[in-house]
mmCIF file of C-alpha atoms and ligand atoms in Angstrom:
data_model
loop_
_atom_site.group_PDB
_atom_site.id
_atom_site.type_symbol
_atom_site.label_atom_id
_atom_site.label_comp_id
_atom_site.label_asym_id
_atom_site.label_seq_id
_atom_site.Cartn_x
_atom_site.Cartn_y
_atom_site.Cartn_z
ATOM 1 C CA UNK A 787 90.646 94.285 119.468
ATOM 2 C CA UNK A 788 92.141 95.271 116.092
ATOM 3 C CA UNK A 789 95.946 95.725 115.197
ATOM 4 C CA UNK A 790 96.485 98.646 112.607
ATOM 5 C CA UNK A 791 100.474 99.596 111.744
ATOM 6 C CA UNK A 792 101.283 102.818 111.759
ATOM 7 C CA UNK A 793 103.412 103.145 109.148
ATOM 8 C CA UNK A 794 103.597 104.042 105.227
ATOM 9 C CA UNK A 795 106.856 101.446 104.802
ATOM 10 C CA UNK A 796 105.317 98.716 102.541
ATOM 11 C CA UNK A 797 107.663 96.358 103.600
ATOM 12 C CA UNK A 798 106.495 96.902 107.108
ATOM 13 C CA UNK A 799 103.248 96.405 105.725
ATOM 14 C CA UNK A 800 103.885 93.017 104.194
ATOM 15 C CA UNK A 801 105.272 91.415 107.162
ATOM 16 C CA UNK A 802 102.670 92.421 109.877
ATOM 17 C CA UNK A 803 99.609 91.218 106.848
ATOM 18 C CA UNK A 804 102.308 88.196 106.720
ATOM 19 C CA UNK A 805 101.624 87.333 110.271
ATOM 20 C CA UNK A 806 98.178 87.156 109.596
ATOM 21 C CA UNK A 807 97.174 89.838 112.714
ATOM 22 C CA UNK A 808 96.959 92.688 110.664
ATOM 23 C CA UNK A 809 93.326 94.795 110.279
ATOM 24 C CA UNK A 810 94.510 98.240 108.673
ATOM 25 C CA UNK A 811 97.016 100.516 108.532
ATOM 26 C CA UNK A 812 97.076 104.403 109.647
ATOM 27 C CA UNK A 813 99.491 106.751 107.829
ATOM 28 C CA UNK A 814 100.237 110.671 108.371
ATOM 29 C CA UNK A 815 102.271 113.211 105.917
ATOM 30 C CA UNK A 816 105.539 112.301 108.718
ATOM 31 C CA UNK A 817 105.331 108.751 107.512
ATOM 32 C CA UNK A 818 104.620 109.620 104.173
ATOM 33 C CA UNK A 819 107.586 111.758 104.018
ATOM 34 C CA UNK A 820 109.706 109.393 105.959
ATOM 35 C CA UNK A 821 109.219 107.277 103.019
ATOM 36 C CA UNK A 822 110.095 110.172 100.727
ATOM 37 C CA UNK A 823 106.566 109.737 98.916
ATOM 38 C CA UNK A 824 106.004 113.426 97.950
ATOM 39 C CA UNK A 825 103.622 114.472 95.034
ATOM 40 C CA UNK A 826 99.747 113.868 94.876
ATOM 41 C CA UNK A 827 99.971 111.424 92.401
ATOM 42 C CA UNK A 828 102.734 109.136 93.802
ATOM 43 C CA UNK A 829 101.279 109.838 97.376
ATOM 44 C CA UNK A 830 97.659 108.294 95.882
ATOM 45 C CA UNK A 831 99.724 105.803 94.183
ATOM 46 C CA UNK A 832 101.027 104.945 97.572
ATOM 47 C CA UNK A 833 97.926 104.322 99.332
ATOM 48 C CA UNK A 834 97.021 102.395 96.127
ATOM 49 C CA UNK A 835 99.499 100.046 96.976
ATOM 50 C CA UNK A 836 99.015 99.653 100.634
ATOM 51 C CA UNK A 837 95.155 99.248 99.863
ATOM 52 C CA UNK A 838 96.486 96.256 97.617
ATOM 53 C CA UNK A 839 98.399 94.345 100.633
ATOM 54 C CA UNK A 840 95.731 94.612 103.395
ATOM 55 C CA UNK A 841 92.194 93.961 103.752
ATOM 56 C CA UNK A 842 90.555 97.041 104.810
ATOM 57 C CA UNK A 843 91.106 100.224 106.703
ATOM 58 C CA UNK A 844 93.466 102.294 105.221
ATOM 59 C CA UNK A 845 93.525 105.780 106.892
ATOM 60 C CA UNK A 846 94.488 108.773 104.265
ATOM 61 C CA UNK A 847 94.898 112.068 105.657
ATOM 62 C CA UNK A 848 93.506 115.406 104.001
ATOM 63 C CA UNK A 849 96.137 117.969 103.924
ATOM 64 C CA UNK A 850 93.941 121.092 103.738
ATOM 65 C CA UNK A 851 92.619 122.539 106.736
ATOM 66 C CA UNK A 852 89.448 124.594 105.064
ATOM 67 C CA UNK A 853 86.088 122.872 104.929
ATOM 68 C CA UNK A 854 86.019 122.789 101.199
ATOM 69 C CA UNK A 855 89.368 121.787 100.989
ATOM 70 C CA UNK A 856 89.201 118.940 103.478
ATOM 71 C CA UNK A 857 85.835 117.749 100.863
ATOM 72 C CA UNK A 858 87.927 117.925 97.803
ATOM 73 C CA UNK A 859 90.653 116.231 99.163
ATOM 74 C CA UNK A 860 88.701 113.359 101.366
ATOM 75 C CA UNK A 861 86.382 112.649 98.455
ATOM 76 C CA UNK A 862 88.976 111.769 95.873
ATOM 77 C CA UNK A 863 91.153 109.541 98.730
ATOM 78 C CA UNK A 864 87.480 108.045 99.322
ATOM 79 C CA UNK A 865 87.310 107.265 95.713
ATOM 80 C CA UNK A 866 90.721 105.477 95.190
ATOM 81 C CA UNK A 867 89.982 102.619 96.813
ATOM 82 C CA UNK A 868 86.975 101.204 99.132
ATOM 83 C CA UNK A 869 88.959 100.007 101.962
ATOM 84 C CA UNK A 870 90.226 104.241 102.485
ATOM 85 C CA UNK A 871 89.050 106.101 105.416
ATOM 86 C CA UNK A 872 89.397 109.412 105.349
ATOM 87 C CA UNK A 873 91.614 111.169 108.362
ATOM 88 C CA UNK A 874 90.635 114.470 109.511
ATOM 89 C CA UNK A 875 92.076 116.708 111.989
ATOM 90 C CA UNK A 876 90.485 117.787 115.087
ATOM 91 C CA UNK A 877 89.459 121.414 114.441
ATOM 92 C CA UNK A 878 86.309 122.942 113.562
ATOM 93 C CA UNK A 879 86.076 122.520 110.191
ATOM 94 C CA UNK A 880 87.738 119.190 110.736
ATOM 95 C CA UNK A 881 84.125 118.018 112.767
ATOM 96 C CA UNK A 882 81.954 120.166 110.228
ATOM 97 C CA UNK A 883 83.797 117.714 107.200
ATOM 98 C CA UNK A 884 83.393 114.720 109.334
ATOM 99 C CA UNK A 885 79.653 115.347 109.743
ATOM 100 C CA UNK A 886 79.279 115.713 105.745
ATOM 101 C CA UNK A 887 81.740 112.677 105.100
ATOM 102 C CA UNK A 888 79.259 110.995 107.320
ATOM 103 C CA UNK A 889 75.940 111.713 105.755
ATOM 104 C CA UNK A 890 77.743 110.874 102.365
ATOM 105 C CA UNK A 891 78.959 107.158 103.342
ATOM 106 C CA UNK A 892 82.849 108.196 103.394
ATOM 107 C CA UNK A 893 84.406 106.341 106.363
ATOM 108 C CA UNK A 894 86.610 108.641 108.746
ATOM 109 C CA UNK A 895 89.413 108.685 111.275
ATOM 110 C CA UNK A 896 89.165 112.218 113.276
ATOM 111 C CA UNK A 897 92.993 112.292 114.226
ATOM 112 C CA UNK A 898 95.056 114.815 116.511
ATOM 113 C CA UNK A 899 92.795 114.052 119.375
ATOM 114 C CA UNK A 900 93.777 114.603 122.806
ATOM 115 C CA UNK A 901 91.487 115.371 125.211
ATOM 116 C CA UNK A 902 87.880 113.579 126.257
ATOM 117 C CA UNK A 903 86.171 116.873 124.944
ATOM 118 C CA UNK A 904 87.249 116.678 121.173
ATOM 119 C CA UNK A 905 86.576 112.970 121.467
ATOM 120 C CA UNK A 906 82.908 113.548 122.530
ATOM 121 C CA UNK A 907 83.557 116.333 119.220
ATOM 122 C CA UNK A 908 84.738 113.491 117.167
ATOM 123 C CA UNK A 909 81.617 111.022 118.066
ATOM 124 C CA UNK A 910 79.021 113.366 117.605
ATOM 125 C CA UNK A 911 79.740 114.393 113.922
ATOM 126 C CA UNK A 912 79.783 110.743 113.687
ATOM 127 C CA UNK A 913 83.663 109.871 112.610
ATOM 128 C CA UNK A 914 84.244 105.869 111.878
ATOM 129 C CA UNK A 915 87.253 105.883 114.717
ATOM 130 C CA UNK A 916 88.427 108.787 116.541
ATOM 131 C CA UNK A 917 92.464 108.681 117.557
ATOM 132 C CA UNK A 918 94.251 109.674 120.844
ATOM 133 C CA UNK A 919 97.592 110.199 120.746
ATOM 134 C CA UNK A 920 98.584 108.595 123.989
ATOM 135 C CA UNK A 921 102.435 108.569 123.732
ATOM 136 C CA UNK A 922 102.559 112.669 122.752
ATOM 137 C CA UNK A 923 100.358 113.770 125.732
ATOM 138 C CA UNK A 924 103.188 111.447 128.176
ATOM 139 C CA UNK A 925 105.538 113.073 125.897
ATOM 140 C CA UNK A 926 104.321 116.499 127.947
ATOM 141 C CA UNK A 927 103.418 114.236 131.367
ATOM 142 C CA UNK A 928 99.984 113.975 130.813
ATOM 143 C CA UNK A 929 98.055 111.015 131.230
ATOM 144 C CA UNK A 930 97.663 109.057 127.776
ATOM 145 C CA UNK A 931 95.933 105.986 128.838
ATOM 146 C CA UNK A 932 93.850 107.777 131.035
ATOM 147 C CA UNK A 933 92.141 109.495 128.073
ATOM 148 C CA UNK A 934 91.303 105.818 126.887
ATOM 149 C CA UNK A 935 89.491 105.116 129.957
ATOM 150 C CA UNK A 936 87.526 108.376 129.835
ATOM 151 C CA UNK A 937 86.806 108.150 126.190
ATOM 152 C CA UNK A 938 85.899 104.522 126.626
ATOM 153 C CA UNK A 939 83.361 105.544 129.519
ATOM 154 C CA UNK A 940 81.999 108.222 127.899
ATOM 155 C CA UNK A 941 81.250 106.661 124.485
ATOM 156 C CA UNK A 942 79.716 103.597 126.558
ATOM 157 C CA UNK A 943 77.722 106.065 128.827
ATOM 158 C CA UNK A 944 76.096 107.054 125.780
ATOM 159 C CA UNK A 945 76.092 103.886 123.133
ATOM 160 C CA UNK A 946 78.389 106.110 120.525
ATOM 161 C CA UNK A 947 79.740 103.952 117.673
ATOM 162 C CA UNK A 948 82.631 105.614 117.286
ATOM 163 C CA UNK A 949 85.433 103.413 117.541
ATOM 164 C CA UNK A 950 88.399 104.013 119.892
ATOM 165 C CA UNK A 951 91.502 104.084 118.034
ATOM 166 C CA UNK A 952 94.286 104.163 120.561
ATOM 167 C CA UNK A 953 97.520 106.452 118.234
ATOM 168 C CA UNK A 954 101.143 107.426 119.053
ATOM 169 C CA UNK A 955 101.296 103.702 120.907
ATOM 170 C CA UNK A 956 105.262 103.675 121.045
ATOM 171 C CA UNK A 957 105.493 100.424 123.400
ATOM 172 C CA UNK A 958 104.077 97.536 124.489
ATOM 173 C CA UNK A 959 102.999 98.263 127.447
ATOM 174 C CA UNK A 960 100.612 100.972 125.857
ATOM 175 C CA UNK A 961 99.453 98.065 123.917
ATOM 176 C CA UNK A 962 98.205 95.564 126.783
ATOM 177 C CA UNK A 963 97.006 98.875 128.733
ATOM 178 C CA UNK A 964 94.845 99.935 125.642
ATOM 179 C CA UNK A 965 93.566 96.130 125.350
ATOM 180 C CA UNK A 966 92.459 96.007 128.911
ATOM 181 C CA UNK A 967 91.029 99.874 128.866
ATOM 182 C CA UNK A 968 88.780 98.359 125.579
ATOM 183 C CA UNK A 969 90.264 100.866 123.243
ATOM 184 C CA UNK A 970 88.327 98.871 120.463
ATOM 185 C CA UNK A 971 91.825 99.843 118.201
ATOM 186 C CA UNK A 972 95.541 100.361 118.481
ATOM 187 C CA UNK A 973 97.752 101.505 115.875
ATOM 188 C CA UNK A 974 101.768 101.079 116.335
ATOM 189 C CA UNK A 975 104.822 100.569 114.986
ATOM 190 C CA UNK A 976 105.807 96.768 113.560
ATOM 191 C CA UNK A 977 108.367 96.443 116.583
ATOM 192 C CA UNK A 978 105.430 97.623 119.425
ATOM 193 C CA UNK A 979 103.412 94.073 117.363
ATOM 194 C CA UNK A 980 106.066 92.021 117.198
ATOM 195 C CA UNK A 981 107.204 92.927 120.822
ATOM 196 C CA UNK A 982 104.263 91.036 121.928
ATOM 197 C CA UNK A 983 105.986 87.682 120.585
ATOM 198 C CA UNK A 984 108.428 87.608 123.321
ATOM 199 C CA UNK A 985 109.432 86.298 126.718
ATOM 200 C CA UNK A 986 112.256 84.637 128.284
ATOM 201 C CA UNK A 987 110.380 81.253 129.359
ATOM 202 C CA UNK A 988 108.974 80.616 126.280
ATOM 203 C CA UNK A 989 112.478 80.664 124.648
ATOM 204 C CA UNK A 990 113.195 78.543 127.539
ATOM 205 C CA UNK A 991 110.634 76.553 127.600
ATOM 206 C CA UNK A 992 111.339 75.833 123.694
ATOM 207 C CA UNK A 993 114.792 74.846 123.979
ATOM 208 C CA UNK A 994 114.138 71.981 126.709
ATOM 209 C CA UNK A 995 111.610 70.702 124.623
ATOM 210 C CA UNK A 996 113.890 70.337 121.637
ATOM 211 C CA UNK A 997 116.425 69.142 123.259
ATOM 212 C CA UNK A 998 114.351 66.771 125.269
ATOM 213 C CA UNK A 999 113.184 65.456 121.994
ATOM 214 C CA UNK A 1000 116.463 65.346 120.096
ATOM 215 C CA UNK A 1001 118.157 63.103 123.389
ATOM 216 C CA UNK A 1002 114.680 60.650 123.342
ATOM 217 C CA UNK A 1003 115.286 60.335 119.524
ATOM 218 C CA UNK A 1004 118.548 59.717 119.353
HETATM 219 C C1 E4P B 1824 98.133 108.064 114.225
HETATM 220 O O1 E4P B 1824 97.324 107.884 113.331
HETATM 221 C C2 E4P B 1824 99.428 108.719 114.048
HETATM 222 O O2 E4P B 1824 99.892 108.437 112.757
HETATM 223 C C3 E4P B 1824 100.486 108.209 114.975
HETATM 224 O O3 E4P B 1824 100.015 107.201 115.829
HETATM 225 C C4 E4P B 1824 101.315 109.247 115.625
HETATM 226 O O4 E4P B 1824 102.277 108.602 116.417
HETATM 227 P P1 E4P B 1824 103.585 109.374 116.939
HETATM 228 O O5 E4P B 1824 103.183 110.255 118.063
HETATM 229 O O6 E4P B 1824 104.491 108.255 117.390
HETATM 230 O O7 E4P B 1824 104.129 110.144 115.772
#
C-alpha cells in the first residue's frame, strides 16, 4: 500500500519524506490556497518544489473544466516535472481529457469521485489512480469505505489497472479500513500518518524497558 499526504504545506512534506514512508503527495486549489499560493507561476513554482522533496507522484490539478482547457493546462503541469500526474475532475470532459492524457503518456489522477459508476468512468478512459472521497460521502451518511470495496471488486472483476486511491481519509481508522479493503492508495493528512505511531502499551512497554535497564546498569 502507498502513503501519499494530502497537503501543499512543504513543511508537512518534509517530515512525512523524513520518515522515510512517504510515496507522493496529492494537492487541490483548497490546499493550495490554504497555503496562500495564488498565481500560475508561483502555483507551478510550488509543485516545483514539492516535486524536489519527494520521489514521485505529485498530483496537479487542472483548473479549467473545458476539454481544451483541461489539455492546455494538464500538458504544461505534465511538463514541469516527470514525477507530476495530472488531476482531473470527474465530468465528461474530465474522462474525454483523461482518455487523450492517456494515449499521450501523461499520468492522471481522475479526482471528485464518488460513486462505483464514475469509478468504472475513471478506469475505462484509462486514468493512472482514480480518487474516492470517502470522508465527504460520511460527511452526507453515505457509505465511504463501502465504495472502496465496490471499486476494489469491480476493478478486480475485470483486471483494470487503475489504481485505487482512497481521498478525503480524515482518520485513522479510514486508514487501516482502506489497507484491509486493498485500496492500492491512501492520501491523508500528516496527523491521520503519524496517528498510526501510537498506542498506550508501547509507551508502556518502552518505559519498563528503560527503566529496567537503567536499575540493571546502575
Ligand atoms: C484528494 O486528492 C483531495 O485533495 C482530498 O483528499 C480531499 O479531502 P477533504 O475531503 O478532507 O478535503
Amino acid at each position: 500500500m502507498q502513503f501519499f499526504i494530502d497537503t501543499a504545506n512543504l513543511d508537512e512534506i518534509r517530515e512525512a519524506q523524513d520518515m522515510g514512508i512517504l510515496d507522493g503527495v496529492t494537492t487541490n486549489p483548497s490546499l493550495m490556497a490554504k497555503e496562500g499560493i495564488k498565481g500560475e507561476a508561483n502555483v507551478n513554482k510550488h509543485y516545483q518544489q514539492i516535486c524536489d522533496i519527494v520521489d514521485d507522484n505529485v498530483s496537479a490539478e487542472v483548473i479549467a473544466t473545458d476539454y481544451e482547457g483541461m489539455l492546455r493546462e494538464g500538458r504544461a503541469l505534465a511538463k514541469l516535472d516527470d514525477k507530476i500526474v495530472v488531476k482531473v475532475p470527474m465530468t465528461r470532459d474530465g474522462v474525454k481529457a483523461i482518455s487523450t492524457f492517456t494515449a499521450e503518456g501523461i499520468r492522471t489522477n481522475c479526482t471528485l469521485v464518488f460513486s462505483a459508476g464514475q469509478a468504472i468512468l475513471a478506469a475505462k478512459a484509462g486514468a493512472d489512480y482514480v480518487s474516492p472521497f470517502i470522508g465527504r460521502l460520511d460527511d452526507i451518511a453515505h457509505d465511504g469505505m463501502g465504495l472502496i470495496g465496490q471499486i476494489r471488486e469491480i476493478y478486480d472483476n475485470f483486471g483494470f489497472q487503475t489504481e485505487i486511491l482512497a481521498a478525503s481519509v480524515r482518520h485513522t481508522m479510514h486508514l487501516i479500513e482502506c489497507a484491509e479493503l486493498g485500496a492500492d492508495v491512501a492520501t491523508c493528512p500528516l496527523k491521520v500518518i503519524t496517528g498510526l505511531l501510537n498506542h498506550p502499551l508501547t509507551d508502556i512497554g518502552l518505559a519498563k524497558f528503560l527503566e529496567d535497564h537503567k536499575k540493571n546498569n546502575a
